[in-house]
């Protein structure tokens, strides 16, 4: 949502990127958060992108194999599930699989490596970054009225402006905070440390 808003506002300008992509709907963002259209909207805004849907997509998308901490608790079973996902991805003949979940990226990348599959695995923010017209990348994430608290922190991390550890700490803090002013101040401090 945050990235789509920045694109709509013209704060992220996208250039042409020739690629055939498929989108994996993460369980948390998709089925649990019901965010299906926003990632596809972003992909549609990148000139040259051809989106090919997975056979099972949106609320019917198959899990990547890492959900519910399965990647940690039973890595062999997780890899077996992720290998099935690689099969689904390869069936689309996409060059790139895009998702919006770092856990999905880990599981699917492990299966890609095990299967020696010829497909790139990217976070949607990485794809946006590849397509961005580089006038001033930092302007794209200037903090405004932050209503999507965790989404904003994640977007700032995914664009490479803060490291993962700081983004994780920020997300945990944002879950505890309720004041938008406090959230905006926290994001500004991370972007512009004293």
CSV table of C-alpha atoms in Angstrom, one decimal:
chain,number,residue,atom,x,y,z
A,1,UNK,CA,0.0,0.0,0.0
A,2,UNK,CA,2.8,2.4,1.0
A,3,UNK,CA,4.7,1.8,-2.2
A,4,UNK,CA,1.6,2.0,-4.4
A,5,UNK,CA,0.8,5.4,-2.7
A,6,UNK,CA,4.3,6.7,-3.5
A,7,UNK,CA,4.0,5.6,-7.1
A,8,UNK,CA,0.6,7.3,-7.4
A,9,UNK,CA,1.9,10.5,-5.9
A,10,UNK,CA,4.8,10.5,-8.5
A,11,UNK,CA,7.4,10.2,-5.7
A,12,UNK,CA,8.6,7.0,-7.2
A,13,UNK,CA,9.0,7.2,-11.0
A,14,UNK,CA,9.3,3.9,-12.8
A,15,UNK,CA,11.2,3.3,-16.0
A,16,UNK,CA,10.8,0.4,-18.4
A,17,UNK,CA,11.9,-3.0,-17.2
A,18,UNK,CA,11.5,-5.9,-19.7
A,19,UNK,CA,10.7,-9.0,-17.6
A,20,UNK,CA,8.1,-11.8,-17.4
A,21,UNK,CA,7.2,-12.1,-13.7
A,22,UNK,CA,4.9,-14.1,-11.5
A,23,UNK,CA,3.7,-13.0,-8.1
A,24,UNK,CA,3.6,-15.2,-5.1
A,25,UNK,CA,0.9,-14.1,-2.6
A,26,UNK,CA,2.4,-14.5,0.9
A,27,UNK,CA,0.1,-16.1,3.5
A,28,UNK,CA,0.3,-13.2,6.0
A,29,UNK,CA,-0.1,-10.4,3.5
A,30,UNK,CA,-2.5,-12.2,1.2
A,31,UNK,CA,-4.9,-14.5,3.1
A,32,UNK,CA,-4.5,-12.9,6.5
A,33,UNK,CA,-4.2,-9.3,5.3
A,34,UNK,CA,-6.3,-9.5,2.1
A,35,UNK,CA,-3.8,-7.5,0.1
A,36,UNK,CA,-4.0,-9.0,-3.3
A,37,UNK,CA,-4.5,-6.1,-5.6
A,38,UNK,CA,-1.8,-3.7,-4.4
A,39,UNK,CA,1.2,-5.8,-5.5
A,40,UNK,CA,-0.4,-6.4,-8.9
A,41,UNK,CA,-1.2,-2.7,-9.2
A,42,UNK,CA,2.5,-1.9,-8.7
A,43,UNK,CA,3.6,-4.6,-11.2
A,44,UNK,CA,1.1,-3.1,-13.7
A,45,UNK,CA,2.7,0.3,-13.2
A,46,UNK,CA,6.1,-0.8,-14.3
A,47,UNK,CA,6.4,-0.5,-18.1
A,48,UNK,CA,7.6,-3.6,-19.8
A,49,UNK,CA,6.5,-6.1,-17.1
A,50,UNK,CA,4.4,-9.0,-18.2
A,51,UNK,CA,2.6,-10.5,-15.2
A,52,UNK,CA,1.8,-14.2,-15.5
A,53,UNK,CA,-0.3,-15.5,-12.6
A,54,UNK,CA,0.6,-18.7,-10.8
A,55,UNK,CA,-2.1,-21.4,-11.3
A,56,UNK,CA,-3.0,-21.1,-7.6
A,57,UNK,CA,-3.0,-17.4,-6.7
A,58,UNK,CA,-4.5,-14.8,-4.4
A,59,UNK,CA,-6.4,-16.5,-1.6
A,60,UNK,CA,-5.7,-19.9,-3.2
A,61,UNK,CA,-1.9,-19.4,-3.4
A,62,UNK,CA,0.0,-22.4,-2.1
A,63,UNK,CA,2.3,-21.7,0.9
A,64,UNK,CA,6.1,-21.3,0.2
A,65,UNK,CA,6.9,-23.8,2.9
A,66,UNK,CA,8.2,-21.5,5.6
A,67,UNK,CA,4.9,-20.5,7.2
A,68,UNK,CA,4.3,-21.1,10.9
A,69,UNK,CA,8.1,-21.3,11.5
A,70,UNK,CA,8.2,-24.6,9.5
A,71,UNK,CA,11.5,-23.5,7.8
A,72,UNK,CA,13.1,-23.6,11.3
A,73,UNK,CA,11.2,-26.4,12.9
A,74,UNK,CA,11.2,-28.9,10.0
A,75,UNK,CA,13.6,-27.7,7.2
A,76,UNK,CA,13.3,-30.9,5.2
A,77,UNK,CA,9.5,-30.7,5.0
A,78,UNK,CA,9.7,-27.0,4.3
A,79,UNK,CA,12.1,-27.6,1.4
A,80,UNK,CA,9.7,-30.3,0.0
A,81,UNK,CA,6.8,-27.7,0.0
A,82,UNK,CA,9.0,-25.0,-1.5
A,83,UNK,CA,10.1,-27.4,-4.3
A,84,UNK,CA,6.5,-27.7,-5.2
A,85,UNK,CA,6.2,-23.9,-5.3
A,86,UNK,CA,9.3,-23.8,-7.7
A,87,UNK,CA,7.5,-26.2,-10.0
A,88,UNK,CA,4.5,-23.9,-10.0
A,89,UNK,CA,6.7,-20.9,-10.8
A,90,UNK,CA,8.6,-22.7,-13.6
A,91,UNK,CA,5.2,-23.7,-15.1
A,92,UNK,CA,4.5,-20.0,-15.8
A,93,UNK,CA,7.8,-19.6,-17.8
A,94,UNK,CA,8.4,-16.4,-15.8
A,95,UNK,CA,12.0,-15.1,-15.6
A,96,UNK,CA,11.3,-13.6,-12.1
A,97,UNK,CA,9.2,-14.6,-9.1
A,98,UNK,CA,8.2,-11.6,-7.0
A,99,UNK,CA,6.7,-11.6,-3.5
A,100,UNK,CA,6.5,-9.3,-0.5
A,101,UNK,CA,7.7,-11.5,2.3
A,102,UNK,CA,11.3,-12.1,3.3
A,103,UNK,CA,10.5,-15.5,4.8
A,104,UNK,CA,8.9,-16.6,1.5
A,105,UNK,CA,12.0,-15.4,-0.3
A,106,UNK,CA,14.3,-17.5,1.9
A,107,UNK,CA,12.2,-20.7,1.5
A,108,UNK,CA,11.7,-20.3,-2.3
A,109,UNK,CA,15.4,-19.4,-2.8
A,110,UNK,CA,16.5,-22.5,-0.9
A,111,UNK,CA,14.3,-24.6,-3.3
A,112,UNK,CA,15.5,-22.7,-6.3
A,113,UNK,CA,19.1,-23.5,-5.3
A,114,UNK,CA,18.3,-27.2,-4.6
A,115,UNK,CA,16.5,-27.5,-7.9
A,116,UNK,CA,19.0,-25.3,-9.9
A,117,UNK,CA,15.9,-23.5,-11.2
A,118,UNK,CA,16.5,-20.7,-13.8
A,119,UNK,CA,14.4,-18.1,-12.1
A,120,UNK,CA,15.2,-14.9,-10.2
A,121,UNK,CA,13.5,-14.5,-6.8
A,122,UNK,CA,12.9,-10.9,-5.8
A,123,UNK,CA,11.1,-8.9,-3.2
A,124,UNK,CA,8.6,-6.4,-4.8
A,125,UNK,CA,10.7,-3.6,-3.4
A,126,UNK,CA,13.8,-4.9,-5.2
A,127,UNK,CA,11.9,-5.0,-8.5
A,128,UNK,CA,10.7,-1.4,-7.9
A,129,UNK,CA,14.3,-0.4,-7.1
A,130,UNK,CA,15.4,-2.0,-10.4
A,131,UNK,CA,12.8,0.0,-12.3
A,132,UNK,CA,13.2,3.3,-10.5
A,133,UNK,CA,14.2,6.4,-12.4
A,134,UNK,CA,17.0,7.6,-10.2
A,135,UNK,CA,16.3,11.2,-9.7
A,136,UNK,CA,16.6,11.1,-6.0
A,137,UNK,CA,15.8,7.7,-4.3
A,138,UNK,CA,15.7,9.1,-0.8
A,139,UNK,CA,12.9,11.6,-1.7
A,140,UNK,CA,10.7,8.6,-2.4
A,141,UNK,CA,10.6,7.6,1.3
A,142,UNK,CA,10.4,10.9,3.1
A,143,UNK,CA,8.1,10.4,6.0
A,144,UNK,CA,4.8,12.0,5.7
A,145,UNK,CA,1.6,11.2,7.6
A,146,UNK,CA,2.4,7.6,8.5
A,147,UNK,CA,-0.7,5.6,8.7
A,148,UNK,CA,0.7,2.3,7.6
A,149,UNK,CA,3.2,2.2,10.4
A,150,UNK,CA,4.9,-1.2,9.9
A,151,UNK,CA,4.5,-1.0,6.1
A,152,UNK,CA,6.4,2.3,6.0
A,153,UNK,CA,9.2,0.8,8.1
A,154,UNK,CA,9.4,-2.2,5.8
A,155,UNK,CA,9.4,0.0,2.7
A,156,UNK,CA,12.2,2.1,4.1
A,157,UNK,CA,14.2,-1.1,4.8
A,158,UNK,CA,13.4,-2.7,1.4
A,159,UNK,CA,14.7,0.4,-0.4
A,160,UNK,CA,18.0,-0.1,1.4
A,161,UNK,CA,17.8,3.1,3.5
A,162,UNK,CA,18.1,1.3,6.8
A,163,UNK,CA,19.5,-2.1,7.7
A,164,UNK,CA,17.4,-5.2,8.6
A,165,UNK,CA,18.2,-5.1,12.3
A,166,UNK,CA,17.1,-1.5,12.6
A,167,UNK,CA,13.9,-2.1,10.5
A,168,UNK,CA,13.1,-5.1,12.7
A,169,UNK,CA,13.5,-3.1,15.9
A,170,UNK,CA,11.5,-0.3,14.4
A,171,UNK,CA,8.7,-2.7,13.4
A,172,UNK,CA,8.5,-4.1,17.0
A,173,UNK,CA,8.4,-0.6,18.4
A,174,UNK,CA,5.7,0.4,15.9
A,175,UNK,CA,3.5,-2.4,17.0
A,176,UNK,CA,3.7,-1.0,20.6
A,177,UNK,CA,3.1,2.6,19.6
A,178,UNK,CA,-0.2,4.1,18.8
A,179,UNK,CA,0.6,7.7,18.2
A,180,UNK,CA,1.3,8.6,14.5
A,181,UNK,CA,3.5,11.5,15.6
A,182,UNK,CA,5.7,9.1,17.5
A,183,UNK,CA,5.9,6.8,14.5
A,184,UNK,CA,6.9,9.6,12.2
A,185,UNK,CA,9.5,10.9,14.7
A,186,UNK,CA,11.0,7.4,14.9
A,187,UNK,CA,11.2,7.0,11.1
A,188,UNK,CA,12.8,10.4,10.8
A,189,UNK,CA,15.4,9.5,13.4
A,190,UNK,CA,16.3,6.3,11.5
A,191,UNK,CA,16.6,8.2,8.2
A,192,UNK,CA,18.5,11.1,9.6
A,193,UNK,CA,20.4,10.0,12.7
A,194,UNK,CA,21.7,12.7,15.0
